[in-house]
Short mmCIF file of C-alpha atoms in Angstrom, two decimals:
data_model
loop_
_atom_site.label_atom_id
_atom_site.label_comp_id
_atom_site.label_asym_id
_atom_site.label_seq_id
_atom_site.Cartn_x
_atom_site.Cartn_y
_atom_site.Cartn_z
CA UNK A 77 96.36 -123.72 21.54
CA UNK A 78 93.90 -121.17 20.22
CA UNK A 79 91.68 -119.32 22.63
CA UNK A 80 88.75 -117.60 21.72
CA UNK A 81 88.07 -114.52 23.20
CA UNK A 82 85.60 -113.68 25.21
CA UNK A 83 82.73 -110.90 24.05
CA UNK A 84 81.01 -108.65 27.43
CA UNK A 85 77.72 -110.16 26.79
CA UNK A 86 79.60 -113.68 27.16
CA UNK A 87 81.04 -112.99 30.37
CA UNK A 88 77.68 -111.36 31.63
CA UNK A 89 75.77 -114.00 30.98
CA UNK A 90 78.35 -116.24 32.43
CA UNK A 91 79.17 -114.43 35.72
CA UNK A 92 75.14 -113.83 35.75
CA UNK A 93 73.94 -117.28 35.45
CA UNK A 94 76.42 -118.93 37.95
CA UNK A 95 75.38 -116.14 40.51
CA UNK A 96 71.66 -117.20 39.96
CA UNK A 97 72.68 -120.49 40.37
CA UNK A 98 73.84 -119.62 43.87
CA UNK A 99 70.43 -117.79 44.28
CA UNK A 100 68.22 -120.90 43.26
CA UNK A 101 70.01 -123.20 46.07
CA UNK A 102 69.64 -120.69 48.82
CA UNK A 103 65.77 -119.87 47.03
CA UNK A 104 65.39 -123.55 47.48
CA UNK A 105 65.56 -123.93 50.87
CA UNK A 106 63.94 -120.54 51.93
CA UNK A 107 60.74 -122.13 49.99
CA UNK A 108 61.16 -125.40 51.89
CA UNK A 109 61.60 -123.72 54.99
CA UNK A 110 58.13 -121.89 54.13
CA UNK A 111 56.28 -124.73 52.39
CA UNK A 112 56.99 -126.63 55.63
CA UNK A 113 55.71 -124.31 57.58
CA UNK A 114 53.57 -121.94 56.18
CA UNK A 115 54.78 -118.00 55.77
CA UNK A 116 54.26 -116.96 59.22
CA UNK A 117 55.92 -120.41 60.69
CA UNK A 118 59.03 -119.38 58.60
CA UNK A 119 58.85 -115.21 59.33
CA UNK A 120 58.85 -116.50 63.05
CA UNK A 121 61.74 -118.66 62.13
CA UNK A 122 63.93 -115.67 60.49
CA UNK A 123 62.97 -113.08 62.96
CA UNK A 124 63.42 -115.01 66.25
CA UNK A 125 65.48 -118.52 65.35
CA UNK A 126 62.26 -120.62 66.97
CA UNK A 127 59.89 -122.88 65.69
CA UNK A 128 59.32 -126.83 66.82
CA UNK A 129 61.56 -129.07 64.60
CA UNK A 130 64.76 -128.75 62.08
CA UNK A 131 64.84 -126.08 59.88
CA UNK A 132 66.82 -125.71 56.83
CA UNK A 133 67.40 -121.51 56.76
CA UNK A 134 68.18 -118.49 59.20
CA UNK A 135 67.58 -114.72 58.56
CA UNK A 136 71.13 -114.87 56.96
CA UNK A 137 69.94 -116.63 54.11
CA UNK A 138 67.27 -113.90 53.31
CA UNK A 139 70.23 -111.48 52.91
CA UNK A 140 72.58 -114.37 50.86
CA UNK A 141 69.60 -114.78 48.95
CA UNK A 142 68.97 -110.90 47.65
CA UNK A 143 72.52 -110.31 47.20
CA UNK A 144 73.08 -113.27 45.12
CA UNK A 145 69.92 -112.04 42.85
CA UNK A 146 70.94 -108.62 42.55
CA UNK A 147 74.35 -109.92 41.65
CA UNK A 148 73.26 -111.76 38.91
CA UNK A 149 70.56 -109.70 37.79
CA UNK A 150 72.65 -106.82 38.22
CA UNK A 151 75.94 -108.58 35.69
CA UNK A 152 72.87 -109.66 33.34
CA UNK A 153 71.68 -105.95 32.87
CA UNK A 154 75.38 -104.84 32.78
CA UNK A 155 74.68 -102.47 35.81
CA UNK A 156 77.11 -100.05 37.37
CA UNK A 157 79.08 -101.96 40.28
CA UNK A 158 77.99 -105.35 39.27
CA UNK A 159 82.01 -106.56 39.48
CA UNK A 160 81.94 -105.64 43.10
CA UNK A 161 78.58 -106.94 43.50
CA UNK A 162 80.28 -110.59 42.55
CA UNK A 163 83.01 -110.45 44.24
CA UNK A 164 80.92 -110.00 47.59
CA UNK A 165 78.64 -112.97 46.25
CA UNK A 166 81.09 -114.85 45.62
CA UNK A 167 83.11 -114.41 49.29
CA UNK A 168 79.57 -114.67 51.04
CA UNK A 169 78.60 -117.87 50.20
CA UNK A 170 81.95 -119.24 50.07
CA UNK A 171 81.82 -118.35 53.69
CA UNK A 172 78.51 -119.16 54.61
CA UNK A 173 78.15 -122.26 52.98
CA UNK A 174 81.14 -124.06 53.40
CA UNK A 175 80.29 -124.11 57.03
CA UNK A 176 77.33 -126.72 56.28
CA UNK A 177 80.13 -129.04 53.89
CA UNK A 178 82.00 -130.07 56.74
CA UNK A 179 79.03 -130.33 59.01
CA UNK A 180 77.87 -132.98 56.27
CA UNK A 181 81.46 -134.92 56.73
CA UNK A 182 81.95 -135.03 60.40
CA UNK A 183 78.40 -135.95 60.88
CA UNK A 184 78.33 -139.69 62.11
CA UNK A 185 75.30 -141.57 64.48
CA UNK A 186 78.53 -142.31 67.24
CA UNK A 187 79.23 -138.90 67.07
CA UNK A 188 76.90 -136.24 66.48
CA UNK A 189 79.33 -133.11 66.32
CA UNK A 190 77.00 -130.69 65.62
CA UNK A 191 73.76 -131.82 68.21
CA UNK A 192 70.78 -132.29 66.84
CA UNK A 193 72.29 -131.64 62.84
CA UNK A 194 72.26 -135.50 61.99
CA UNK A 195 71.23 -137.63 59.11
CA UNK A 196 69.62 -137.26 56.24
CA UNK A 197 68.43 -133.26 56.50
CA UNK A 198 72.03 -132.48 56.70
CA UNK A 199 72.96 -134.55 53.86
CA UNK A 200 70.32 -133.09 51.88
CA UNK A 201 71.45 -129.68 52.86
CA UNK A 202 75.17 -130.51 52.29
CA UNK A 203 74.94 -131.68 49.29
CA UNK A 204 73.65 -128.74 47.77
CA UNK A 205 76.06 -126.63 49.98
CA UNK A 206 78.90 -128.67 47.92
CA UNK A 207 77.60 -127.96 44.63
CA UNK A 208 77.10 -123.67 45.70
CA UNK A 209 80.77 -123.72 47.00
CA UNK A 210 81.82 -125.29 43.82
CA UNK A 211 80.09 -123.12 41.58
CA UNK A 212 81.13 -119.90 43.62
CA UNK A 213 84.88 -121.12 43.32
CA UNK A 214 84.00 -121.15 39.36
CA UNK A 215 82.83 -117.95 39.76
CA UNK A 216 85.53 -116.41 41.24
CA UNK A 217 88.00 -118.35 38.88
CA UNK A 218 86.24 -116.54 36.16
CA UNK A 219 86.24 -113.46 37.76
CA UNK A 220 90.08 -113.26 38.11
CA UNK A 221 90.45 -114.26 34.61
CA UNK A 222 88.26 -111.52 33.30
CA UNK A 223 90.36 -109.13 35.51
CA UNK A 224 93.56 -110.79 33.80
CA UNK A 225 92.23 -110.47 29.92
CA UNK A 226 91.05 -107.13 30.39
CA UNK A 227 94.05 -105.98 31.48
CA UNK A 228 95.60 -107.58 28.82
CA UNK A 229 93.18 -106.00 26.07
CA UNK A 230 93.22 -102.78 27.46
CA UNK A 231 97.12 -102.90 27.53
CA UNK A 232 97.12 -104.06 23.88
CA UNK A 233 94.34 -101.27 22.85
CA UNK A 234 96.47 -98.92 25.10
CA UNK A 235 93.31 -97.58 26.77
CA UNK A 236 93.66 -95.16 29.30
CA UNK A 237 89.95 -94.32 30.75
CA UNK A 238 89.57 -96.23 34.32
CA UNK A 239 86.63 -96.84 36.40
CA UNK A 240 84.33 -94.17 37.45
CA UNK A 241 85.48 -93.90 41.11
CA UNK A 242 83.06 -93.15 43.73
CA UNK A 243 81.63 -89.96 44.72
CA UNK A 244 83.90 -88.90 48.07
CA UNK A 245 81.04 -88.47 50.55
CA UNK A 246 79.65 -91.82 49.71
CA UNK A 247 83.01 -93.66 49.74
CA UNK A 248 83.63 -91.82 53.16
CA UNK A 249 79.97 -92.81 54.34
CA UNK A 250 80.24 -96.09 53.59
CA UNK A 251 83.77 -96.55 55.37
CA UNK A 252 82.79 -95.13 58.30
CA UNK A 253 79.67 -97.38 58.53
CA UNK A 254 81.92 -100.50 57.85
CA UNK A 255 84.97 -98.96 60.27
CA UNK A 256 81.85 -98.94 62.95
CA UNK A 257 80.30 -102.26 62.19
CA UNK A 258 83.98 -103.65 62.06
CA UNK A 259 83.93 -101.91 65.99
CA UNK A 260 80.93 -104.12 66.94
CA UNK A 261 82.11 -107.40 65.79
CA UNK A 262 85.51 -107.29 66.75
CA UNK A 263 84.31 -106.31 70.17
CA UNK A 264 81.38 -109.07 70.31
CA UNK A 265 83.63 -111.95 69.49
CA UNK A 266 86.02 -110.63 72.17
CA UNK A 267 83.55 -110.53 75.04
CA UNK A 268 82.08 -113.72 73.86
CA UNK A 269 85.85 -115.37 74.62
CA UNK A 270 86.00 -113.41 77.74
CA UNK A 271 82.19 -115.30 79.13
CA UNK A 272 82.68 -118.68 77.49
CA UNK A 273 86.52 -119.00 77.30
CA UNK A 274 88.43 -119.65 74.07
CA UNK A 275 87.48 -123.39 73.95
CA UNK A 276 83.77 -122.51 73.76
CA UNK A 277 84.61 -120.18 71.06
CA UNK A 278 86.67 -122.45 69.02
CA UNK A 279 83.69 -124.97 69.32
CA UNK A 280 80.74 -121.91 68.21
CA UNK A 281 83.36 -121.37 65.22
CA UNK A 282 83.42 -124.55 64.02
CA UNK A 283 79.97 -125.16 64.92
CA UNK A 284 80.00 -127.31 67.21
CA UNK A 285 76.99 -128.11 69.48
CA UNK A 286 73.14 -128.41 69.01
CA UNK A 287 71.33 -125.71 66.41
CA UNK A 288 68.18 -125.38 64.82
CA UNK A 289 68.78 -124.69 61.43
CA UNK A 290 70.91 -126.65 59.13
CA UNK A 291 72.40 -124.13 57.07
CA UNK A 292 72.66 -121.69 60.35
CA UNK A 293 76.31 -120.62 62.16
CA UNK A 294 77.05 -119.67 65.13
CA UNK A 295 77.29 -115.70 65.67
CA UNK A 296 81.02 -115.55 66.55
CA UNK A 297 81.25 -117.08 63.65
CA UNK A 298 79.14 -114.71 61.39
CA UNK A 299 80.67 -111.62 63.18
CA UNK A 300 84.14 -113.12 61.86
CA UNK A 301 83.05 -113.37 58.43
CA UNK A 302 81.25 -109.99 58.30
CA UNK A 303 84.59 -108.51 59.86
CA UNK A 304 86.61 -109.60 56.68
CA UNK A 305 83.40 -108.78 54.02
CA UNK A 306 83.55 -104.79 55.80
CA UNK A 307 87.29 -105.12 56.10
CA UNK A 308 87.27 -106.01 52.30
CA UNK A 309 84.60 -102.52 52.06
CA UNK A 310 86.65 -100.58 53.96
CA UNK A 311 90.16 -101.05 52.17
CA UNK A 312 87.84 -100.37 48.85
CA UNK A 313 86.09 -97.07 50.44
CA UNK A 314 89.20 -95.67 52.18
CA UNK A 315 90.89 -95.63 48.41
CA UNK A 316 88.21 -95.15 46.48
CA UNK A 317 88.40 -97.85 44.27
CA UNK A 318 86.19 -98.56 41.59
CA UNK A 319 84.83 -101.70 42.87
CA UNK A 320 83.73 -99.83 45.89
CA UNK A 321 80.20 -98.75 44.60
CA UNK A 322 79.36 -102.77 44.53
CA UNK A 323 81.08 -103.92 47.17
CA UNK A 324 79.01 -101.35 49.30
CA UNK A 325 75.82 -102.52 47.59
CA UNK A 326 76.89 -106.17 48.06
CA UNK A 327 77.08 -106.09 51.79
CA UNK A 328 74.02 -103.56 52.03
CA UNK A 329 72.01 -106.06 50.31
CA UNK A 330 73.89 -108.86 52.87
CA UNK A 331 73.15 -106.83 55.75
CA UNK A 332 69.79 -105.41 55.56
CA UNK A 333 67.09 -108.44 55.02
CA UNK A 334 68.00 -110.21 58.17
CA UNK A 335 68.65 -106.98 60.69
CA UNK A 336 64.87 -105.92 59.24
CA UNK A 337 63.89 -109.49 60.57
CA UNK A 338 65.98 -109.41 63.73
CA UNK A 339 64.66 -105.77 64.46
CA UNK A 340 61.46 -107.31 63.81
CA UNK A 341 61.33 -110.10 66.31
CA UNK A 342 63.11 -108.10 69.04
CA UNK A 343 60.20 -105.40 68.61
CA UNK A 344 56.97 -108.17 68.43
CA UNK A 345 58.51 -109.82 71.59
CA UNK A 346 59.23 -106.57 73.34
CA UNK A 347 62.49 -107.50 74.44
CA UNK A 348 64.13 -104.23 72.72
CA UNK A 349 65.45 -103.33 75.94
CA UNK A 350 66.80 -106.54 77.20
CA UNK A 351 68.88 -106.79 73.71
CA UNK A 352 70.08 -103.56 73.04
CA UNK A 353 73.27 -104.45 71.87
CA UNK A 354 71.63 -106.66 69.32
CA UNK A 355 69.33 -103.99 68.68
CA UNK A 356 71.83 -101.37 68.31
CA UNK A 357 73.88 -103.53 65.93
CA UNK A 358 70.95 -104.39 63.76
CA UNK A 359 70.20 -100.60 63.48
CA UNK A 360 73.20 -99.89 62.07
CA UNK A 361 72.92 -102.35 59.52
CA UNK A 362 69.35 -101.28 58.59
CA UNK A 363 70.26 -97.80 58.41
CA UNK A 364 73.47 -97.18 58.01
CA UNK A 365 73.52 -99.58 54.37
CA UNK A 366 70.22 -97.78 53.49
CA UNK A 367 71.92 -94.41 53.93
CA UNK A 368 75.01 -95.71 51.68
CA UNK A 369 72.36 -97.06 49.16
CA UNK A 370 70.34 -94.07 48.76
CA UNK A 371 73.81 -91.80 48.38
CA UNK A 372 74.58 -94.25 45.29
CA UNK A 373 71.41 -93.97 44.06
CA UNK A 374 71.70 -90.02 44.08
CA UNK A 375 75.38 -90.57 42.56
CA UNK A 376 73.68 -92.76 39.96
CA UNK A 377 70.89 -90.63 38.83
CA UNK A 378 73.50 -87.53 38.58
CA UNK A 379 76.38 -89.28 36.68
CA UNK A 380 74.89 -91.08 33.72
CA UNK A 381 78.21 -91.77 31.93
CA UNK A 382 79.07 -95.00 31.15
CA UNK A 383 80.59 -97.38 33.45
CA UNK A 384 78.26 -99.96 33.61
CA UNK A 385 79.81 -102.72 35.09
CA UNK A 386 83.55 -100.76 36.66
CA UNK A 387 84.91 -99.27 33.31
CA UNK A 388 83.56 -96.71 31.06
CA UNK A 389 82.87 -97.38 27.86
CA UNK A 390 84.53 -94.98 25.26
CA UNK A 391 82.51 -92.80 23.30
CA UNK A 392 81.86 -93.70 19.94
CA UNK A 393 83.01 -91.69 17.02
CA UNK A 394 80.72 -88.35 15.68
CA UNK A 395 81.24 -89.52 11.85
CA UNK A 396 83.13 -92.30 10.15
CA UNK A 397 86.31 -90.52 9.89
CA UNK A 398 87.40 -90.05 12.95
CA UNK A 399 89.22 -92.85 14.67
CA UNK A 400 87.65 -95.38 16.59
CA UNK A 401 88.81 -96.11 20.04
CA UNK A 402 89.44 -99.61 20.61
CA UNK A 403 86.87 -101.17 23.38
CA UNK A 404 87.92 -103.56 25.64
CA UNK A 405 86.09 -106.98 25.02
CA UNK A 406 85.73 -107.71 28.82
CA UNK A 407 83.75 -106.16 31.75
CA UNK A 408 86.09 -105.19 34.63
CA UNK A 409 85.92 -106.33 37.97
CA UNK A 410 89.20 -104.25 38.74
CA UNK A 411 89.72 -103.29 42.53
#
């Protein structure tokens, strides 16, 4: 059966809608969240998880939420790193929404898993949680295809020019920021088991118990996640792949929105002291990704060959008799 082929603007706008998509369901719910109860009602929310009733967001969705739209935005405009940029879209809110899925199906009035998550604001929720994770599975479906049919066309064009790697300082920056974040989560989720016992922490995995926010986790569970996202950055970093430039943009812009919040609330409430792990963790999120973002911006603004998404584009021919190197039709999310 015949198979048309793909063009790059097809698969940008592809990749960049269904990332938007992802964007406009998280968006959704931020603007509830604030329409409910006014900017400063939800600002208190992010930076310090209280406020009277059910909420529908956390700080965590202020980071989903900007790395979702510079994903898209960033596959629309054909940026540099925008593959990598995906692919840490795509793994976040599989792994951050999915949560909220099955707190909409064990949900019942005899037995209230999660605590005061019940009825129709987590149905609500959950059903748009569904619709993210299936549209994120799409996306990474489509991702691994491109990968597989631009193999395939550069094979058949028998290109040989690969991604721009990044510059060795930033890839070694960034993998020491994730190796050290890594550190912190690891050890956090350990001395949680150690106070609560490995029951408790089973049950703050899975989410069981009482919360405030419907599309919250628990932090042993978001310390899990972020240990496989900066696992994923560090196996990137450490070989300098070509996706590494997004990847380490993906979980900067992850990271940064809700440690600015955290830092926020710990400072307004003066409890810096009494939370300096927190504190110190958040720092290094703030920082430390701000640090890796400005080195890729100075690696940016120095190399302006092409490479827009992972793979640069050949250079066109000086006059019409020279031969014309073949492009590949498909941007590259290669790792």
């Amino acid at each position: 059966m015949y198979r048309p082929r793909l063009s790059v603007k097809q698969v940008r706008t592809a990749v960049g809608a269904l990332s938007l998509l992802l964007f406009a369901q998280t968006a959704l719910w931020l603007c509830y969240d604030i329409v409910d109860r006014g900017l400063p009602g939800a600002w208190e929310l992010w930076n310090s998880n209280s406020g009277a009733g059910l909420a529908a967001t956390t700080s965590l969705d202020l980071g989903l939420a900007a790395l979702q739209l510079t994903a898209g935005w960033a596959a629309l405009i054909q940026a540099r790193g925008a593959g990598g940029l995906l692919v840490v879209s795509c793994a976040a809110t599989l792994l951050f929404r999915l949560p909220v899925v099955w707190y909409m199906l064990l949900d019942s009035p005899s037995d209230p898993w999660f605590g005061s998550l019940e009825g129709a604001p987590v149905t609500a929720v959950g059903v748009t949680c569904l619709l993210a994770v299936v549209i994120a599975v799409a996306l990474g479906v489509l991702l691994l295809d491109v990968r597989r049919m631009e193999t395939e066309a550069r094979a058949t064009a028998d290109l040989t020019v690969g991604g721009v790697r990044p510059v060795k300082v930033t890839a070694a920056a960034s993998g020491a920021l994730v190796t050290v974040l890594n550190v912190f989560y690891i050890a956090r989720n350990a001395v949680t088991a150690i106070d609560v016992g490995p029951r408790t922490l089973t049950d703050l995995l899975v989410g069981r118990g009482a919360g405030t926010s419907v599309l919250g986790v628990s932090s042993p569970y978001q310390w899990t996640c972020l240990t496989v996202l900066c696992g994923l950055g560090l196996y990137v970093a450490a070989r300098r792949r070509p996706v590494a430039t997004g990847v380490s943009l993906g979980l900067a812009a992850l990271m940064m929105p809700p440690a600015f919040s955290e830092l926020w609330g710990y400072l307004v409430a003066g409890t810096v002291s009494q939370t300096a792990v927190d504190v110190a963790q958040n720092l290094l999120e703030l920082v430390g990704s701000g640090a890796v973002v400005a080195l890729i911006v100075i690696d940016g603004l120095r190399d302006r060959r092409g490479g827009l998404w992972l793979t640069p584009t050949p250079p066109a021919p000086e006059d019409d008799t020279a031969p014309a190197t073949p492009e590949p039709d498909l941007a590259s999310t290669d790792a």
